[in-house]
PDB file of C-alpha atoms in Angstrom:
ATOM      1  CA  UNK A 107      75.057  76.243 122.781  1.00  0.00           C
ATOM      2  CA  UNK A 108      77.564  78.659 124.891  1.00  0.00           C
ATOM      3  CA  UNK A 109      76.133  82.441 125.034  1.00  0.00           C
ATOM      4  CA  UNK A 110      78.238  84.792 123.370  1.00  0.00           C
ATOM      5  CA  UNK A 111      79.804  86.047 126.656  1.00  0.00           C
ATOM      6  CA  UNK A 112      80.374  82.404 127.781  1.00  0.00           C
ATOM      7  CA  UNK A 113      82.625  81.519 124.811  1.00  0.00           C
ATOM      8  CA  UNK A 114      84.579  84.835 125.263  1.00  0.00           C
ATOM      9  CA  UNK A 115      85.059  83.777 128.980  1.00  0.00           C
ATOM     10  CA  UNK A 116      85.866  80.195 128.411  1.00  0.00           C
ATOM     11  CA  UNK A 117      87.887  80.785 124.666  1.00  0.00           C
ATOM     12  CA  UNK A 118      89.097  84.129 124.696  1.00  0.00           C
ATOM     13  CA  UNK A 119      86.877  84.566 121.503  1.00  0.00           C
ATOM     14  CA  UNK A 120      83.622  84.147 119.338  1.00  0.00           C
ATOM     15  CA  UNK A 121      82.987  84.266 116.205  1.00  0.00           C
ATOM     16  CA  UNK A 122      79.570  85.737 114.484  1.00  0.00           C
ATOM     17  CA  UNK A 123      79.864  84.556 110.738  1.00  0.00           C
ATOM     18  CA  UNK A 124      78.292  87.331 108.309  1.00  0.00           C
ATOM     19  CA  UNK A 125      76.915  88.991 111.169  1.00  0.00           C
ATOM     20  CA  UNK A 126      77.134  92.433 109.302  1.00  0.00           C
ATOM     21  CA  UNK A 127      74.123  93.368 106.626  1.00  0.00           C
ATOM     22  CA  UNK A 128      75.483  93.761 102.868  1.00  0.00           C
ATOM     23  CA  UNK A 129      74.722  97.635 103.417  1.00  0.00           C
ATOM     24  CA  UNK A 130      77.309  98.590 106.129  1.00  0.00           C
ATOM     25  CA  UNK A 131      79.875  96.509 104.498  1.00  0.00           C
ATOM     26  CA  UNK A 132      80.051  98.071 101.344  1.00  0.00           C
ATOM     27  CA  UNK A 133      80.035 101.587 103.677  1.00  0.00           C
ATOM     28  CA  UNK A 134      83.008 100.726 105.508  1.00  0.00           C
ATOM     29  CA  UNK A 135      84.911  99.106 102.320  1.00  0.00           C
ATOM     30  CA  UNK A 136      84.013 102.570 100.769  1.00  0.00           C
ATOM     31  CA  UNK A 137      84.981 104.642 104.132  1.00  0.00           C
ATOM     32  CA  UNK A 138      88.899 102.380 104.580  1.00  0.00           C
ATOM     33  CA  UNK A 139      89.638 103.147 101.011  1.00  0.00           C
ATOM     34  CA  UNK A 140      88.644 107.039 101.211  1.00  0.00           C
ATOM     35  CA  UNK A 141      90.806 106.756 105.024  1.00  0.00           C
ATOM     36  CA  UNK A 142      93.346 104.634 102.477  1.00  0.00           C
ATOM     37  CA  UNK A 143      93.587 107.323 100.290  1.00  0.00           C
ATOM     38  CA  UNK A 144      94.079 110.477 102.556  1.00  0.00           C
ATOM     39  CA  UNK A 145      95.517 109.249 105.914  1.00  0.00           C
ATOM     40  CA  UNK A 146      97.362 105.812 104.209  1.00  0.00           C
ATOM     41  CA  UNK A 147      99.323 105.714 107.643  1.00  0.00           C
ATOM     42  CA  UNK A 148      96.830 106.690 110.042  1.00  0.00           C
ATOM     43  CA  UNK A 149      94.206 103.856 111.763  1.00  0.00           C
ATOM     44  CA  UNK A 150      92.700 106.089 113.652  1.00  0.00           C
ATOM     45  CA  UNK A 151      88.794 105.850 112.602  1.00  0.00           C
ATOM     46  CA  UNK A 152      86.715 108.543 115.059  1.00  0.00           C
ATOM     47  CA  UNK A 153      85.563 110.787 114.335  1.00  0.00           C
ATOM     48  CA  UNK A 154      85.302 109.935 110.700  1.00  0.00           C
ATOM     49  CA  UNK A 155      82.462 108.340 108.563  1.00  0.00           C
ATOM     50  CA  UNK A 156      81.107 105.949 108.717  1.00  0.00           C
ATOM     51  CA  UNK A 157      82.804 104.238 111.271  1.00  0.00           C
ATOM     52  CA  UNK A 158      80.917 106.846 114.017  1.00  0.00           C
ATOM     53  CA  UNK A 159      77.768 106.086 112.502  1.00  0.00           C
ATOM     54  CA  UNK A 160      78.234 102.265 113.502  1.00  0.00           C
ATOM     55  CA  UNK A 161      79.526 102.913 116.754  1.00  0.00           C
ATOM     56  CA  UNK A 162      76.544 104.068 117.960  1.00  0.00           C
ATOM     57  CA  UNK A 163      74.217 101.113 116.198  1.00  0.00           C
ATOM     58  CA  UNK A 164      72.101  99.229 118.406  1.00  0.00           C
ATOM     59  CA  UNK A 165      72.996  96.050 117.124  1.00  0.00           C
ATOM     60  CA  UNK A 166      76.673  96.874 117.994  1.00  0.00           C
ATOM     61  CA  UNK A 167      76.198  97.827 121.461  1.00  0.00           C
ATOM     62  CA  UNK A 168      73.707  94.985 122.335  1.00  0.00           C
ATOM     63  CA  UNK A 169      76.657  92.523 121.514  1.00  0.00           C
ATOM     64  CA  UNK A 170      79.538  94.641 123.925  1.00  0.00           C
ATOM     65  CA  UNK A 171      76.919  94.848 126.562  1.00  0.00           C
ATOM     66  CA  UNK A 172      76.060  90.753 126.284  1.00  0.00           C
ATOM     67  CA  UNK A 173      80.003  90.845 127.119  1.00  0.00           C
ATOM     68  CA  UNK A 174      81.004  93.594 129.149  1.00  0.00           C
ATOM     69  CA  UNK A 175      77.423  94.012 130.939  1.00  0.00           C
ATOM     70  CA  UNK A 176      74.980  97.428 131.184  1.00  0.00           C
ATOM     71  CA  UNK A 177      76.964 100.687 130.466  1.00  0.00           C
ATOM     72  CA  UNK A 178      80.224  99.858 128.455  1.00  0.00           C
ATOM     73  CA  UNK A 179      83.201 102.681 127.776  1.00  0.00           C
ATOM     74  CA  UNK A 180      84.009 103.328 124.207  1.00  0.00           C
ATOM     75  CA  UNK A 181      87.707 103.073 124.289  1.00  0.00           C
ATOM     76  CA  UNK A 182      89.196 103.836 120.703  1.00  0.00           C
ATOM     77  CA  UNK A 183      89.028 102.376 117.067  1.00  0.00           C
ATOM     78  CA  UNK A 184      91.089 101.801 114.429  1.00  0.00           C
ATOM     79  CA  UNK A 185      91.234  99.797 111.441  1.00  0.00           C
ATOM     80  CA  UNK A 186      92.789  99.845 107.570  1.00  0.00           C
ATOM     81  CA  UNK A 187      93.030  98.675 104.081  1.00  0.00           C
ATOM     82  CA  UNK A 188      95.969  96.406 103.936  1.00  0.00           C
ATOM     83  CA  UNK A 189      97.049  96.125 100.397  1.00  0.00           C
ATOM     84  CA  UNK A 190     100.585  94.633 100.705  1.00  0.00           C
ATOM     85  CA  UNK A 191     100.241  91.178 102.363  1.00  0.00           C
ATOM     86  CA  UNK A 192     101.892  92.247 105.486  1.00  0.00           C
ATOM     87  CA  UNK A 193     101.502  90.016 108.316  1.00  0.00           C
ATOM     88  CA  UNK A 194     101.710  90.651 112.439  1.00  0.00           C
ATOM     89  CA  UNK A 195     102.959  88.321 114.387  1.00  0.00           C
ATOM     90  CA  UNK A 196     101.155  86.729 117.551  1.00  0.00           C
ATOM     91  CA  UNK A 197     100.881  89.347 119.839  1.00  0.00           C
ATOM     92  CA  UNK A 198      97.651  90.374 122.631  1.00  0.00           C
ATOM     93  CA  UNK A 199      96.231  93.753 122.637  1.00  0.00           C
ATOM     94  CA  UNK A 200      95.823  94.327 126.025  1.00  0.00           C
ATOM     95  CA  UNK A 201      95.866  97.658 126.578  1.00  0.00           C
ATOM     96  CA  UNK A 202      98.159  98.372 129.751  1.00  0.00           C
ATOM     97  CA  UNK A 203     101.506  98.896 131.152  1.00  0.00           C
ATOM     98  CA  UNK A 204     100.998  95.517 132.891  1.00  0.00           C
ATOM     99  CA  UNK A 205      99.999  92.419 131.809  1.00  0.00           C
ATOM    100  CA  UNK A 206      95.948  91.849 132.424  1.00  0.00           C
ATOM    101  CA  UNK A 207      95.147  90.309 135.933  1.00  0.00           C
ATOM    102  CA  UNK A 208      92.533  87.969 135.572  1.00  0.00           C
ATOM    103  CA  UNK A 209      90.038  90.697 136.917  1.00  0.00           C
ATOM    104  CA  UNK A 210      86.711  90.750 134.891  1.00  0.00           C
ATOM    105  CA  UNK A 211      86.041  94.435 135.694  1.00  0.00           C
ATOM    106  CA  UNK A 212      89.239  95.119 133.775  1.00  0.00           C
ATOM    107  CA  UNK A 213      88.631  93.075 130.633  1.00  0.00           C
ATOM    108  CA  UNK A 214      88.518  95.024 127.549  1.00  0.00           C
ATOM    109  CA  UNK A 215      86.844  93.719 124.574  1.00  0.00           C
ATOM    110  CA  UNK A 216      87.432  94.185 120.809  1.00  0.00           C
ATOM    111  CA  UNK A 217      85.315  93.836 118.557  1.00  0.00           C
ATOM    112  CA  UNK A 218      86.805  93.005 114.812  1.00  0.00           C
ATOM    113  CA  UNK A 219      84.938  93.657 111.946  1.00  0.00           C
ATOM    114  CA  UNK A 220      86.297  92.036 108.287  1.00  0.00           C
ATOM    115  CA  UNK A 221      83.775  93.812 105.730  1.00  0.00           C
ATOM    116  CA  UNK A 222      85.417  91.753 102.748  1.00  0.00           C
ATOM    117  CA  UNK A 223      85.690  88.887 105.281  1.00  0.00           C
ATOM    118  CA  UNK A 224      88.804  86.397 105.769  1.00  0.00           C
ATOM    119  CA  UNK A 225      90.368  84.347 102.800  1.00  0.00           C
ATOM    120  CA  UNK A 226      93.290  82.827 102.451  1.00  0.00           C
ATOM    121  CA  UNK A 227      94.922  85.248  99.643  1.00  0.00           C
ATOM    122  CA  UNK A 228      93.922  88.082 101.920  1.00  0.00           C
ATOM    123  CA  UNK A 229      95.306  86.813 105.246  1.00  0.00           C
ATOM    124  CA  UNK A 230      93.028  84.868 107.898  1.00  0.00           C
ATOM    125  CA  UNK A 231      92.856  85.361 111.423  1.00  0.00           C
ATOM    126  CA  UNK A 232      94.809  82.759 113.716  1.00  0.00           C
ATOM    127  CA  UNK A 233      93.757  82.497 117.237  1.00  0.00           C
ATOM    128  CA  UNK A 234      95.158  80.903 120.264  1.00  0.00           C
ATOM    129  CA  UNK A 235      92.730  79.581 122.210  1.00  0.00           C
ATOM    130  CA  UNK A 236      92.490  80.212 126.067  1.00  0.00           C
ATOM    131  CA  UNK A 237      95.509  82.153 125.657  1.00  0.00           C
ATOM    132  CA  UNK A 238      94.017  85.483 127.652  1.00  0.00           C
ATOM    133  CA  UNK A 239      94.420  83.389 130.935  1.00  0.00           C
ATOM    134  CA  UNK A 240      98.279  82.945 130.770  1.00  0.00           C
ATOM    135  CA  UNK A 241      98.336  87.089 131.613  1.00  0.00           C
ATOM    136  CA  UNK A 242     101.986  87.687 129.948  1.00  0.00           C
ATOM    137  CA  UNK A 243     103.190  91.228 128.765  1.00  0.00           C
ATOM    138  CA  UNK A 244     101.220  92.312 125.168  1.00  0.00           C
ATOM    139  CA  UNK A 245     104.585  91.718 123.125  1.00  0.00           C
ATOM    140  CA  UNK A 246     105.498  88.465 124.687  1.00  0.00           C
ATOM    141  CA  UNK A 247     103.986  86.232 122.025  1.00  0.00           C
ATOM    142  CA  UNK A 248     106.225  88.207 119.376  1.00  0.00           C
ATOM    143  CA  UNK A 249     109.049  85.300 119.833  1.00  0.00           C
ATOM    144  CA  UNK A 250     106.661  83.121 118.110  1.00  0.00           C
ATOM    145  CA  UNK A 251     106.519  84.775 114.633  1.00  0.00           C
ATOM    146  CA  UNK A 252     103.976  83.082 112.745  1.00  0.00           C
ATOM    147  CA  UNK A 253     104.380  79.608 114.183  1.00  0.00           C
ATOM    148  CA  UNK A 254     101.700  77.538 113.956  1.00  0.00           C
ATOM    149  CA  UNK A 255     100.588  74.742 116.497  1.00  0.00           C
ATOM    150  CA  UNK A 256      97.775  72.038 116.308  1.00  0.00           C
ATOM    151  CA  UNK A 257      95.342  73.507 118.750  1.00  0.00           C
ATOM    152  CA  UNK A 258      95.003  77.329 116.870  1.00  0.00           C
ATOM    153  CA  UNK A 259      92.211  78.267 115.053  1.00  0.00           C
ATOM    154  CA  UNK A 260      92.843  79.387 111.644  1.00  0.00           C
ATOM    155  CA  UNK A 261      89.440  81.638 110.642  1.00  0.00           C
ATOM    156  CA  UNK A 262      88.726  82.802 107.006  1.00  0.00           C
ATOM    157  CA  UNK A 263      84.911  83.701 106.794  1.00  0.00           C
ATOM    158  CA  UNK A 264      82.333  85.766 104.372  1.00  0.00           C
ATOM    159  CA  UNK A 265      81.697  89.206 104.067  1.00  0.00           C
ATOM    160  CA  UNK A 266      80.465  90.872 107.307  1.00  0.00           C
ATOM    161  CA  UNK A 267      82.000  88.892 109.733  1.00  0.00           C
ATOM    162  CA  UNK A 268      82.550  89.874 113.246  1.00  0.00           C
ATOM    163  CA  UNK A 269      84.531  88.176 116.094  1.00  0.00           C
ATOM    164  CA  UNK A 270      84.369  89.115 119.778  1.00  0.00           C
ATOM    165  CA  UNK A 271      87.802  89.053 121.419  1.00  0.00           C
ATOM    166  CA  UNK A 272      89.198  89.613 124.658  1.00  0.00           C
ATOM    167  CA  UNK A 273      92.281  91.753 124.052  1.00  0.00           C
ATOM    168  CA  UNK A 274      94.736  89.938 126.203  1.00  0.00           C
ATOM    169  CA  UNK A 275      94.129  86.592 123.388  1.00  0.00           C
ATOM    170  CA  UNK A 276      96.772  85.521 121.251  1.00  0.00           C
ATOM    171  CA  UNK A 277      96.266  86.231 117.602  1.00  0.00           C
ATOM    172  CA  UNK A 278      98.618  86.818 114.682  1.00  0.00           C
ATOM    173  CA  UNK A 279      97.877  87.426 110.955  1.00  0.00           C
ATOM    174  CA  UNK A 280      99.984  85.693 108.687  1.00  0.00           C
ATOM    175  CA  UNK A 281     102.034  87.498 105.238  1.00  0.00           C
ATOM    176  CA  UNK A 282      99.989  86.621 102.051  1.00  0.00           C
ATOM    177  CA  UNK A 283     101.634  87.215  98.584  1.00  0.00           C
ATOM    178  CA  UNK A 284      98.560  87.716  97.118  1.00  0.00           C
ATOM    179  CA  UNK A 285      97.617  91.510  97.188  1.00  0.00           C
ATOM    180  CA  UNK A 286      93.951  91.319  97.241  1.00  0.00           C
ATOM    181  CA  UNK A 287      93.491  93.902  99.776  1.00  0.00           C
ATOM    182  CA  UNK A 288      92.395  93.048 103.529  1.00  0.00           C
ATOM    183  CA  UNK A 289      89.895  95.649 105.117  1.00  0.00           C
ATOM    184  CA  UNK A 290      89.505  95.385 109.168  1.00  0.00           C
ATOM    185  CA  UNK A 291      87.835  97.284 112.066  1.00  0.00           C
ATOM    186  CA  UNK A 292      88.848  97.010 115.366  1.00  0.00           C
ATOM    187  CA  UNK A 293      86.001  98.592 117.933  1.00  0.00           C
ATOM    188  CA  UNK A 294      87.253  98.321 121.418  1.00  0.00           C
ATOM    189  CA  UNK A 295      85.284  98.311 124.697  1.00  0.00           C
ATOM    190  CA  UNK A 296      85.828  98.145 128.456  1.00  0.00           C
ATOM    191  CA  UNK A 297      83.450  97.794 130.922  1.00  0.00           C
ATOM    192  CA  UNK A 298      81.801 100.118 133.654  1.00  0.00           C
ATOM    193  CA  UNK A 299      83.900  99.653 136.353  1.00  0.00           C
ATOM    194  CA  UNK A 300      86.180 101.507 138.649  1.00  0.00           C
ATOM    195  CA  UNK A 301      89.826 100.104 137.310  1.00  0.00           C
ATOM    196  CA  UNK A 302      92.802 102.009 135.733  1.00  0.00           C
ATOM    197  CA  UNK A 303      93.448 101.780 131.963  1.00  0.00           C
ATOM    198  CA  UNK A 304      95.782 103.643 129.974  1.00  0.00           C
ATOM    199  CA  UNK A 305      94.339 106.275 127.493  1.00  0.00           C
ATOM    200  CA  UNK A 306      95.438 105.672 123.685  1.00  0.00           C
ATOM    201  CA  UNK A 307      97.103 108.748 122.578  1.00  0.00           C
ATOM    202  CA  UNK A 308      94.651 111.454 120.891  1.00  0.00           C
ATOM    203  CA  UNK A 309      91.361 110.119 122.167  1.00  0.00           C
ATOM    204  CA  UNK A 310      91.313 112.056 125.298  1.00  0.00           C
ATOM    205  CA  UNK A 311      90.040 115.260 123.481  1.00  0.00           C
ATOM    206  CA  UNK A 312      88.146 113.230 121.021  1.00  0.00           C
ATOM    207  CA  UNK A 313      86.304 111.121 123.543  1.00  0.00           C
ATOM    208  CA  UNK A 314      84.842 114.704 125.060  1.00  0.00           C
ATOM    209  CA  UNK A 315      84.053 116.030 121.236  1.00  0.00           C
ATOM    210  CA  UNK A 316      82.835 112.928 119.582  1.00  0.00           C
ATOM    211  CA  UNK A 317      78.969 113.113 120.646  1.00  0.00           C
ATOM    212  CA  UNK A 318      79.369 116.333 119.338  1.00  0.00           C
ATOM    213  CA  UNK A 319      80.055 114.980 115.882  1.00  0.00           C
ATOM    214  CA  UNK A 320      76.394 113.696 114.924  1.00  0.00           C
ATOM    215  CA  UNK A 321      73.449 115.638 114.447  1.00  0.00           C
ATOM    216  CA  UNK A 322      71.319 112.921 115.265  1.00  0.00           C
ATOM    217  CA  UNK A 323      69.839 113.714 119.124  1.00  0.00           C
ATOM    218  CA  UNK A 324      69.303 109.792 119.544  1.00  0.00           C
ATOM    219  CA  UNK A 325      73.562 109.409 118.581  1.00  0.00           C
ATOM    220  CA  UNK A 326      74.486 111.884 120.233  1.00  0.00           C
ATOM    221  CA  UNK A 327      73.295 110.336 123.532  1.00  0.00           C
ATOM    222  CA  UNK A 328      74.316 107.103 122.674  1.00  0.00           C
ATOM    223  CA  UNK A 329      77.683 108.603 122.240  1.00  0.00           C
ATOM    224  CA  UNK A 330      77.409 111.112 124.804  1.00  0.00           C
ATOM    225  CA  UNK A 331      77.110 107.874 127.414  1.00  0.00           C
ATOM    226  CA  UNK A 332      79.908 105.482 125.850  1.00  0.00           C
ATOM    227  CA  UNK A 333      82.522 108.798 125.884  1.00  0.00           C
ATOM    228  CA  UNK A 334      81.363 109.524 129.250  1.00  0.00           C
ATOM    229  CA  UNK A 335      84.450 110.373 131.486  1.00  0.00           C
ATOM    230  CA  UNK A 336      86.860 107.337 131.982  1.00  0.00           C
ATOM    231  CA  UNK A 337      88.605 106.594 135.295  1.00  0.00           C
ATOM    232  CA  UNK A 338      92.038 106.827 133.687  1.00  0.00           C
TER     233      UNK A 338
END
């Protein structure tokens, strides 16, 4: 079987079925409907809770570093309740003015967590496979709607499901008309390494106070090393 880090390399993707214990998914249900509720427009996650608290799990960081290698960046998170059935089209979330260069030391990594997992009447996640090697613009994909071909991978999964994905893949969520709500958390990553990326608006503050944000010594230094100062 491929290593985690292989089938990112070779796919653009993998895909840990139910990876996340029963516990932390009924804490980040709970945490996107409280974020629902006050900030319904806002997918900003840090420094809220409990989103922080998971940044900083073990388990969490063991599977960016099997990707990305020793040391990873914490680059920003977001995630929402969708309640509406909106889709996105195919688009890559490669975070730069340019389109990514086929440089490992510049890969960033997401990783997506579906607490109430993928069904059909909530929306499923649609991949492209091998698509982060044809290093186009991030919006380029947009002309394809939600166009479907033979070769993509059409994922619903349980509760707790997690899939790796290098940002410049091709993925799209398609509208439902059901309005069972869809809950997702995108963690993203890049690795230690000398390159230029683009800061997302409103971290650079927060990536200096976050470690600050825990009481926990442990966290803190966990935190204190993944929001340590980016070459941006």
């Amino acid at each position: 079987m491929q290593s985690i880090s292989a089938r990112v390399d070779s796919d653009g993707y993998a895909v840990l079925p139910d990876w996340l214990e029963p516990h932390w998914c009924e804490r980040l249900i709970a945490g996107l409907d409280e974020r629902g509720r006050q900030a319904p427009e806002d997918k900003r996650l840090m420094p809220h809770q409990p989103f922080l608290d998971l940044l900083v799990e073990p388990a969490i960081l063991d599977l960016v570093t099997s990707v990305l290698g020793p040391d990873p960046l914490f680059h920003h998170a977001n995630g929402k309740r969708i309640t509406d059935g909106a889709g996105k089209p195919w688009h890559h979330d490669f975070d730069s003015v340019t389109p990514w260069d086929g440089d490992p030391a510049s890969v960033m990594l997401h990783v997506m967590i579906y607490p109430a997992g993928l069904t059909p009447e909530n929306g499923p996640l649609v991949l492209r496979p091998r698509t982060h090697r044809m290093r186009v613009p991030r919006h380029h994909p947009n002309a394809l709607g939600y166009q479907v071909e033979a070769d993509d991978v059409t994922l619903t999964a349980g509760p707790g499901t997690v899939v790796l994905v290098h940002s410049a893949l091709w993925h799209m969520r398609p509208p439902s008309h059901v309005t069972e709500p869809r809950y997702y958390l995108n963690f993203s990553f890049i690795g230690n390494a000398p390159v230029t990326r683009p800061e997302r608006e409103g971290y650079s503050d927060l990536l200096a106070s976050m470690p600050d944000a825990v009481p926990d010594q442990r966290c803190r230094d966990r935190l204190t090393a993944l929001c340590r100062g980016h070459r941006f």
